[in-house]
Short mmCIF file of C-alpha atoms in Angstrom, two decimals:
data_model
loop_
_atom_site.label_atom_id
_atom_site.label_comp_id
_atom_site.label_asym_id
_atom_site.label_seq_id
_atom_site.Cartn_x
_atom_site.Cartn_y
_atom_site.Cartn_z
CA MET O 7 -38.07 -78.89 16.35
CA LEU O 8 -39.55 -76.17 18.60
CA ALA O 9 -42.09 -75.19 15.93
CA SER O 10 -43.71 -78.62 16.19
CA SER O 11 -43.79 -78.79 19.96
CA ALA O 12 -47.00 -78.57 21.98
CA VAL O 13 -45.48 -75.87 24.20
CA PHE O 14 -44.70 -73.67 21.22
CA ARG O 15 -48.25 -74.06 19.86
CA ARG O 16 -49.67 -73.08 23.24
CA GLN O 17 -47.44 -70.01 23.40
CA GLN O 18 -48.50 -68.96 19.90
CA PHE O 19 -52.18 -69.43 20.84
CA LEU O 20 -51.76 -67.32 23.96
CA ILE O 21 -49.95 -64.60 22.04
CA ARG O 22 -52.93 -64.40 19.68
CA SER O 23 -55.43 -64.40 22.57
CA LEU O 24 -53.61 -61.61 24.38
CA GLY O 25 -53.63 -59.28 21.46
CA GLY O 26 -51.47 -60.57 18.64
CA TYR O 27 -47.76 -60.96 18.05
CA SER O 28 -45.34 -58.08 17.74
CA ASP O 29 -41.56 -57.74 17.76
CA HIS O 30 -42.10 -55.13 20.44
CA ILE O 31 -43.75 -57.46 23.00
CA ASP O 32 -41.84 -56.78 26.17
CA SER O 33 -40.03 -59.50 28.09
CA ARG O 34 -42.47 -59.39 31.03
CA ARG O 35 -45.43 -60.15 28.78
CA MET O 36 -43.55 -63.02 27.15
CA GLN O 37 -42.75 -64.38 30.59
CA ASP O 38 -46.48 -64.26 31.47
CA ILE O 39 -47.31 -66.15 28.29
CA ARG O 40 -44.72 -68.83 28.96
CA SER O 41 -45.91 -69.31 32.52
CA MET O 42 -49.48 -69.78 31.24
CA SER O 43 -48.50 -72.43 28.72
CA GLY O 44 -47.80 -75.13 31.28
CA THR O 45 -49.80 -78.31 31.77
CA THR O 46 -53.12 -78.31 33.61
CA PHE O 47 -52.86 -80.64 36.59
CA GLU O 48 -55.66 -82.60 38.18
CA ALA O 49 -56.44 -81.04 41.52
CA ASP O 50 -56.04 -83.06 44.72
CA ALA O 51 -59.67 -82.30 45.47
CA GLU O 52 -60.14 -84.51 48.52
CA ASN O 53 -57.11 -83.02 50.22
CA VAL O 54 -58.38 -79.52 49.44
CA MET O 55 -61.72 -80.37 51.05
CA ARG O 56 -60.02 -81.76 54.15
CA GLU O 57 -57.89 -78.67 54.44
CA ILE O 58 -60.54 -75.98 54.11
CA THR O 59 -63.71 -77.57 55.56
CA SER O 60 -64.82 -75.78 58.70
CA VAL O 61 -64.31 -77.82 61.88
CA LEU O 62 -67.39 -78.45 64.02
CA ASP O 63 -66.42 -76.86 67.31
CA PRO O 64 -68.80 -76.45 70.28
CA SER O 65 -67.11 -73.17 71.18
CA LYS O 66 -68.21 -71.54 67.91
CA HIS O 67 -71.37 -69.46 67.67
CA LYS O 68 -74.04 -69.25 64.98
CA GLY O 69 -72.70 -67.74 61.79
CA GLN O 70 -69.05 -68.66 62.14
CA ALA O 71 -69.42 -71.57 59.72
CA GLY O 72 -70.66 -69.28 56.98
CA LYS O 73 -73.42 -66.86 56.06
CA ILE O 74 -74.42 -67.08 52.41
CA ALA O 75 -76.83 -64.91 50.41
CA VAL O 76 -78.42 -65.84 47.08
CA ILE O 77 -79.55 -62.98 44.84
CA GLY O 78 -82.16 -64.51 42.55
CA GLY O 79 -85.65 -65.85 42.22
CA CYS O 80 -88.42 -64.30 40.15
CA ARG O 81 -91.96 -65.09 39.08
CA GLU O 82 -90.91 -67.81 36.61
CA TYR O 83 -87.95 -69.31 38.50
CA THR O 84 -88.18 -70.29 42.15
CA GLY O 85 -86.36 -73.63 42.24
CA ALA O 86 -82.87 -72.40 41.34
CA PRO O 87 -82.37 -70.02 44.28
CA TYR O 88 -83.76 -72.65 46.63
CA PHE O 89 -81.31 -75.26 45.32
CA ALA O 90 -78.33 -72.93 45.76
CA ALA O 91 -79.37 -71.73 49.23
CA ILE O 92 -80.35 -75.11 50.68
CA SER O 93 -77.16 -76.72 49.29
CA ALA O 94 -75.12 -74.19 51.26
CA LEU O 95 -76.90 -75.27 54.44
CA LYS O 96 -76.60 -78.98 53.68
CA ILE O 97 -72.83 -78.62 53.28
CA GLY O 98 -72.45 -76.82 56.60
CA ALA O 99 -73.10 -73.09 56.32
CA ASP O 100 -74.94 -71.74 59.35
CA LEU O 101 -77.26 -69.26 57.63
CA SER O 102 -78.59 -68.99 54.10
CA HIS O 103 -80.51 -65.98 52.76
CA VAL O 104 -82.43 -65.48 49.52
CA PHE O 105 -83.12 -62.00 48.12
CA CYS O 106 -85.87 -62.44 45.53
CA THR O 107 -88.89 -60.75 43.98
CA LYS O 108 -92.11 -60.41 45.93
CA ASP O 109 -93.90 -62.94 43.72
CA ALA O 110 -91.20 -65.58 44.24
CA ALA O 111 -90.88 -65.21 48.00
CA PRO O 112 -93.96 -67.16 49.19
CA VAL O 113 -93.07 -70.07 46.93
CA ILE O 114 -89.44 -70.21 48.08
CA LYS O 115 -90.50 -69.89 51.71
CA SER O 116 -92.81 -72.86 51.25
CA TYR O 117 -89.93 -75.08 50.14
CA SER O 118 -88.13 -74.84 53.47
CA PRO O 119 -88.39 -72.96 56.76
CA GLU O 120 -84.58 -73.09 57.01
CA LEU O 121 -84.06 -70.25 54.54
CA ILE O 122 -84.26 -66.54 55.36
CA VAL O 123 -86.20 -65.06 52.46
CA HIS O 124 -86.23 -61.33 51.66
CA PRO O 125 -89.03 -60.36 49.19
CA ILE O 126 -87.51 -57.05 48.11
CA LEU O 127 -86.58 -57.24 44.40
CA GLU O 128 -88.91 -55.78 41.77
CA GLU O 129 -89.56 -56.55 38.10
CA SER O 130 -90.62 -54.11 35.39
CA TYR O 131 -94.24 -55.26 35.23
CA ASN O 132 -94.74 -54.28 38.89
CA ILE O 133 -93.58 -50.72 38.35
CA SER O 134 -94.95 -50.03 34.87
CA GLY O 135 -96.48 -46.61 34.65
CA LEU O 136 -94.22 -45.09 37.29
CA GLU O 137 -92.12 -42.02 36.57
CA ASP O 138 -88.33 -42.31 36.39
CA GLU O 139 -87.94 -40.60 39.74
CA GLU O 140 -90.25 -43.12 41.39
CA ARG O 141 -88.31 -46.00 39.83
CA ARG O 142 -85.05 -44.59 41.16
CA CYS O 143 -86.60 -44.27 44.59
CA ILE O 144 -87.60 -47.95 44.57
CA SER O 145 -84.10 -48.93 43.45
CA SER O 146 -82.58 -46.92 46.30
CA LYS O 147 -84.84 -48.66 48.83
CA ILE O 148 -83.86 -52.09 47.48
CA LEU O 149 -80.15 -51.26 47.73
CA ALA O 150 -80.58 -49.85 51.23
CA GLU O 151 -82.31 -53.05 52.36
CA VAL O 152 -79.54 -55.27 50.93
CA ASP O 153 -76.84 -53.00 52.35
CA LYS O 154 -78.22 -53.51 55.86
CA TRP O 155 -77.16 -57.14 55.56
CA MET O 156 -74.13 -56.94 53.26
CA GLU O 157 -71.37 -56.75 55.87
CA ARG O 158 -72.71 -59.90 57.55
CA PHE O 159 -72.33 -62.08 54.48
CA ASP O 160 -69.30 -64.25 53.73
CA CYS O 161 -70.30 -64.71 50.09
CA LEU O 162 -73.01 -63.75 47.58
CA VAL O 163 -74.38 -66.07 44.91
CA VAL O 164 -75.78 -63.99 42.06
CA GLY O 165 -77.93 -65.39 39.29
CA PRO O 166 -79.89 -68.56 40.19
CA GLY O 167 -83.45 -67.96 38.97
CA LEU O 168 -82.73 -64.28 38.42
CA GLY O 169 -84.38 -63.93 35.02
CA ARG O 170 -83.57 -61.19 32.53
CA ASP O 171 -85.96 -58.42 33.40
CA PRO O 172 -84.13 -55.13 32.62
CA TYR O 173 -85.15 -53.30 35.79
CA LEU O 174 -84.28 -56.29 37.99
CA LEU O 175 -80.87 -56.68 36.33
CA GLU O 176 -80.20 -52.98 36.81
CA CYS O 177 -80.84 -53.32 40.55
CA VAL O 178 -78.68 -56.44 40.80
CA SER O 179 -75.85 -54.62 39.03
CA GLU O 180 -75.89 -52.03 41.80
CA ILE O 181 -75.96 -54.77 44.46
CA MET O 182 -72.84 -56.29 42.89
CA LYS O 183 -71.07 -52.92 42.95
CA HIS O 184 -71.87 -52.55 46.63
CA ALA O 185 -70.60 -56.09 47.31
CA ARG O 186 -67.29 -55.16 45.65
CA GLN O 187 -67.02 -52.06 47.81
CA SER O 188 -67.56 -54.25 50.88
CA ASN O 189 -65.01 -56.83 49.66
CA VAL O 190 -67.61 -59.61 49.69
CA PRO O 191 -66.89 -62.57 47.36
CA ILE O 192 -69.41 -63.09 44.55
CA VAL O 193 -70.18 -66.40 42.82
CA ILE O 194 -71.98 -65.76 39.53
CA ASP O 195 -74.13 -68.32 37.74
CA GLY O 196 -77.17 -68.57 35.48
CA ASP O 197 -78.64 -65.23 34.45
CA GLY O 198 -75.97 -63.52 36.51
CA LEU O 199 -73.57 -64.63 33.77
CA PHE O 200 -75.88 -63.10 31.16
CA LEU O 201 -75.64 -59.83 33.08
CA VAL O 202 -71.85 -60.00 33.46
CA THR O 203 -71.23 -60.98 29.83
CA ASN O 204 -73.00 -57.80 28.79
CA SER O 205 -71.34 -55.72 31.53
CA ILE O 206 -67.84 -57.12 32.08
CA ALA O 207 -66.88 -54.09 34.16
CA LEU O 208 -69.05 -55.46 37.00
CA VAL O 209 -66.38 -58.09 37.74
CA SER O 210 -63.32 -56.88 35.85
CA GLY O 211 -60.33 -56.66 38.17
CA TYR O 212 -62.21 -58.12 41.14
CA PRO O 213 -60.23 -61.14 42.44
CA LEU O 214 -63.09 -62.28 44.69
CA ALA O 215 -65.42 -62.89 41.75
CA VAL O 216 -66.08 -66.45 40.56
CA LEU O 217 -67.83 -67.19 37.25
CA THR O 218 -69.31 -70.67 36.70
CA PRO O 219 -70.28 -70.87 33.01
CA ASN O 220 -71.65 -73.92 31.22
CA VAL O 221 -70.68 -74.68 27.62
CA ASN O 222 -72.83 -72.03 25.95
CA GLU O 223 -72.24 -69.37 28.60
CA TYR O 224 -68.50 -69.94 28.26
CA LYS O 225 -68.63 -69.55 24.47
CA ARG O 226 -70.38 -66.21 24.84
CA LEU O 227 -67.81 -65.02 27.40
CA VAL O 228 -64.89 -66.00 25.15
CA GLN O 229 -66.43 -64.29 22.14
CA LYS O 230 -67.15 -61.15 24.14
CA VAL O 231 -63.79 -60.83 25.91
CA LEU O 232 -61.25 -62.50 23.62
CA ASN O 233 -63.13 -62.12 20.33
CA CYS O 234 -62.37 -65.67 19.29
CA GLU O 235 -64.02 -69.09 19.17
CA VAL O 236 -63.62 -71.83 21.78
CA ASN O 237 -60.92 -74.33 20.88
CA ASP O 238 -61.05 -77.56 22.90
CA ARG O 239 -57.46 -78.41 22.01
CA ASP O 240 -56.19 -75.33 23.83
CA ALA O 241 -58.86 -75.37 26.57
CA PRO O 242 -56.63 -74.72 29.64
CA GLU O 243 -54.67 -71.96 27.92
CA LEU O 244 -57.83 -70.30 26.64
CA LEU O 245 -59.38 -70.40 30.11
CA GLN O 246 -56.29 -68.84 31.70
CA SER O 247 -56.21 -66.18 29.04
CA LEU O 248 -59.88 -65.36 29.62
CA ALA O 249 -59.52 -65.15 33.41
CA LYS O 250 -56.42 -62.99 33.06
CA GLN O 251 -58.03 -60.69 30.51
CA ILE O 252 -61.01 -60.06 32.82
CA GLY O 253 -58.55 -59.03 35.51
CA GLY O 254 -57.89 -62.04 37.68
CA VAL O 255 -61.40 -63.33 38.29
CA THR O 256 -61.69 -67.08 38.86
CA ILE O 257 -63.58 -69.08 36.26
CA LEU O 258 -64.97 -72.57 36.76
CA GLN O 259 -65.70 -73.90 33.29
CA LYS O 260 -68.25 -76.70 33.69
CA GLY O 261 -67.89 -79.76 31.49
CA LYS O 262 -66.97 -83.43 31.39
CA SER O 263 -63.99 -82.30 33.46
CA ASP O 264 -64.38 -78.99 35.25
CA LEU O 265 -61.55 -76.58 34.46
CA ILE O 266 -60.67 -73.85 36.96
CA SER O 267 -58.36 -70.86 36.55
CA ASP O 268 -57.70 -67.48 38.15
CA GLY O 269 -55.44 -66.40 35.31
CA GLU O 270 -52.30 -67.62 37.07
CA ILE O 271 -52.84 -71.37 37.34
CA ALA O 272 -55.23 -73.92 35.86
CA LYS O 273 -56.61 -76.97 37.64
CA SER O 274 -59.05 -79.65 36.60
CA VAL O 275 -61.53 -81.78 38.54
CA SER O 276 -62.30 -85.01 36.70
CA ILE O 277 -63.93 -87.09 39.44
CA TYR O 278 -66.71 -89.12 37.86
CA GLY O 279 -70.16 -87.80 38.72
CA SER O 280 -73.33 -88.96 37.03
CA PRO O 281 -74.58 -89.41 33.47
CA ARG O 282 -77.91 -87.94 34.59
CA ARG O 283 -78.03 -84.28 33.61
CA CYS O 284 -81.12 -83.07 35.46
CA GLY O 285 -81.54 -79.31 35.72
CA GLY O 286 -80.42 -77.59 38.89
CA GLN O 287 -76.98 -79.11 39.36
CA GLY O 288 -75.36 -75.79 38.49
CA ASP O 289 -77.32 -74.20 41.33
CA ILE O 290 -75.98 -76.81 43.74
CA LEU O 291 -72.50 -76.01 42.48
CA SER O 292 -72.84 -72.26 42.99
CA GLY O 293 -74.05 -72.73 46.57
CA SER O 294 -71.28 -75.23 47.26
CA VAL O 295 -68.53 -73.01 45.87
CA ALA O 296 -69.82 -70.12 47.98
CA VAL O 297 -69.50 -72.12 51.21
CA PHE O 298 -66.07 -73.58 50.45
CA LEU O 299 -64.78 -70.19 49.27
CA SER O 300 -65.86 -68.58 52.54
CA TRP O 301 -64.22 -71.39 54.51
CA ALA O 302 -61.00 -71.08 52.50
CA ARG O 303 -60.89 -67.32 53.15
CA ALA O 304 -61.51 -67.88 56.86
CA LYS O 305 -58.61 -70.35 57.00
CA GLY O 306 -56.36 -67.83 55.28
CA LYS O 307 -52.68 -68.70 55.65
CA ALA O 308 -53.55 -71.65 57.89
CA THR O 309 -53.76 -73.81 54.75
CA THR O 310 -50.62 -75.39 53.33
CA SER O 311 -51.80 -74.65 49.80
CA GLN O 312 -50.59 -71.45 48.19
CA MET O 313 -53.61 -71.33 45.89
CA ASN O 314 -56.11 -68.52 45.71
CA PRO O 315 -59.10 -69.16 48.08
CA THR O 316 -61.44 -68.74 45.12
CA VAL O 317 -59.66 -71.57 43.29
CA LEU O 318 -59.76 -73.76 46.40
CA GLY O 319 -63.48 -73.09 46.76
CA CYS O 320 -64.10 -74.05 43.14
CA ILE O 321 -62.09 -77.27 43.43
CA ALA O 322 -63.93 -78.36 46.58
CA GLY O 323 -67.37 -77.37 45.29
CA SER O 324 -66.87 -79.15 41.97
CA ALA O 325 -65.58 -82.34 43.60
CA LEU O 326 -68.35 -82.50 46.20
CA LEU O 327 -71.11 -82.05 43.62
CA ARG O 328 -69.63 -84.81 41.49
CA LYS O 329 -69.36 -87.18 44.46
CA ALA O 330 -72.92 -86.44 45.58
CA ALA O 331 -74.27 -86.90 42.05
CA SER O 332 -72.50 -90.25 41.79
CA LEU O 333 -73.93 -91.38 45.13
CA ALA O 334 -77.46 -90.29 44.19
CA PHE O 335 -77.25 -92.00 40.81
CA LYS O 336 -76.26 -95.32 42.39
CA ASP O 337 -79.59 -95.32 44.20
CA LYS O 338 -81.98 -93.53 41.84
CA LYS O 339 -80.45 -94.24 38.41
CA ARG O 340 -82.46 -92.65 35.60
CA SER O 341 -84.94 -91.05 38.00
CA THR O 342 -82.24 -89.03 39.85
CA LEU O 343 -83.36 -85.46 40.56
CA THR O 344 -81.53 -82.43 41.89
CA THR O 345 -83.19 -82.89 45.28
CA ASP O 346 -81.72 -86.41 45.45
CA ILE O 347 -78.23 -85.01 44.86
CA ILE O 348 -78.74 -82.35 47.54
CA GLU O 349 -79.62 -85.06 50.05
CA CYS O 350 -76.27 -86.74 49.30
CA LEU O 351 -74.13 -83.65 49.85
CA GLY O 352 -73.69 -84.12 53.60
CA ARG O 353 -72.88 -87.82 53.36
CA SER O 354 -70.40 -87.22 50.54
CA LEU O 355 -68.56 -84.57 52.56
CA GLU O 356 -68.69 -86.72 55.68
CA ASP O 357 -66.93 -89.57 53.83
CA ILE O 358 -63.99 -87.25 53.24
CA CYS O 359 -64.13 -84.98 56.30
CA PRO O 360 -65.72 -86.87 59.23
CA ALA O 361 -67.38 -84.52 61.73
CA CYS O 362 -66.12 -86.55 64.67
#
C-alpha cells in the first residue's frame, strides 16, 4: 500500500518540514514536494573534477585560475585561515588573500610568503572606550578597504578562525552584504556559520552562498530554520528542505558521507577518506570548494552537467579532500596532521586531472 511506501513517508516528512499539511496546499507546492522526495544519488565526483578543473594554459595570465579571499583569523585562531587559503593555492588558484585582525596578521604571514595578508579587521578589545561614532568610522574604513578588492575576487571564504567577537562579526556581516551586491560567491564555514545561523537573512535567497556545516552546526541550522530535530532516516529530504527554505543556498552537510543540496537536487560523496579526524580538515574543504566553485562558474555552459556551479564545487571539493586525506593517512597513519593532507592535495588532483 502507498501508506507503507518509502516515497510516501518522505512526502509526508517534507510536507511537515515545509509548514504542515493542509487540504488547501496548491498543486505547485505538492509538485515541489514530490520532486524533492526522490533518491539521493552518489555523485560522479571524478568526472566532475575533470570537467571543471582549470586547464593549465601558457596563454593565461596571473589570476585567471582563481583569486580567493578568506575572511577570518583573530588573536586566538590563526591556523584555520591559513589552512583554507593555502589549500586554495595548492589546488591551483593563482592568488589567495586573507583579511584578518591586526594581531593575527604577523602570525599568518609567518606561515607562508605565498599568501597576501590584510591586517584590517578589529576586535572589541582594541576599540574599547571609543564612542559609537568612532566605532562606526572604523567599520566604514574596514569596509572601504575590503571593497577596493571585492570585484577582483572569484570567491570569498567566510569563517575560518573568525571567532565570535561581536564587533568583528558585525563588520563581517557588512562585508557579506557587499559581496552579495557584487555577486561574489561566498563559502561559509566555522564561526561564519555561527553568524549566519543567528542572521539567516545574510544568505537567504542568495544562490551563490555555500554553507558547510558539521554535525552540530547542521543541527543548529535545522532547529533555527525548520524548527525540528535532525532525523538521519530522512537525511537527504531534510537537507533539501533546509536549502530550499533558506532560499536556494547550497549546503554541504559534512559527515561519513557528505550530502550536498541546493534545494532542487541532492547528491552524496562517499569516497573513503581517513579515520584520522585531526582539526583543520573543514578549513581545507572550504578553500577547496571556493576554488572549484570559481572554476565551475568560469566554465559556465561549457560543462555537460546541468548542475548548479555551487553543487559542482561542493562535489569536487569534498571528493578531493577525501582522496588527499586517504593518501596522507597511508603514509602517516595515526600521526596524520592537516598539513600532511594539504601536501597531498596537488598529487590527488593530478591523479584525476593530469596537468600535461
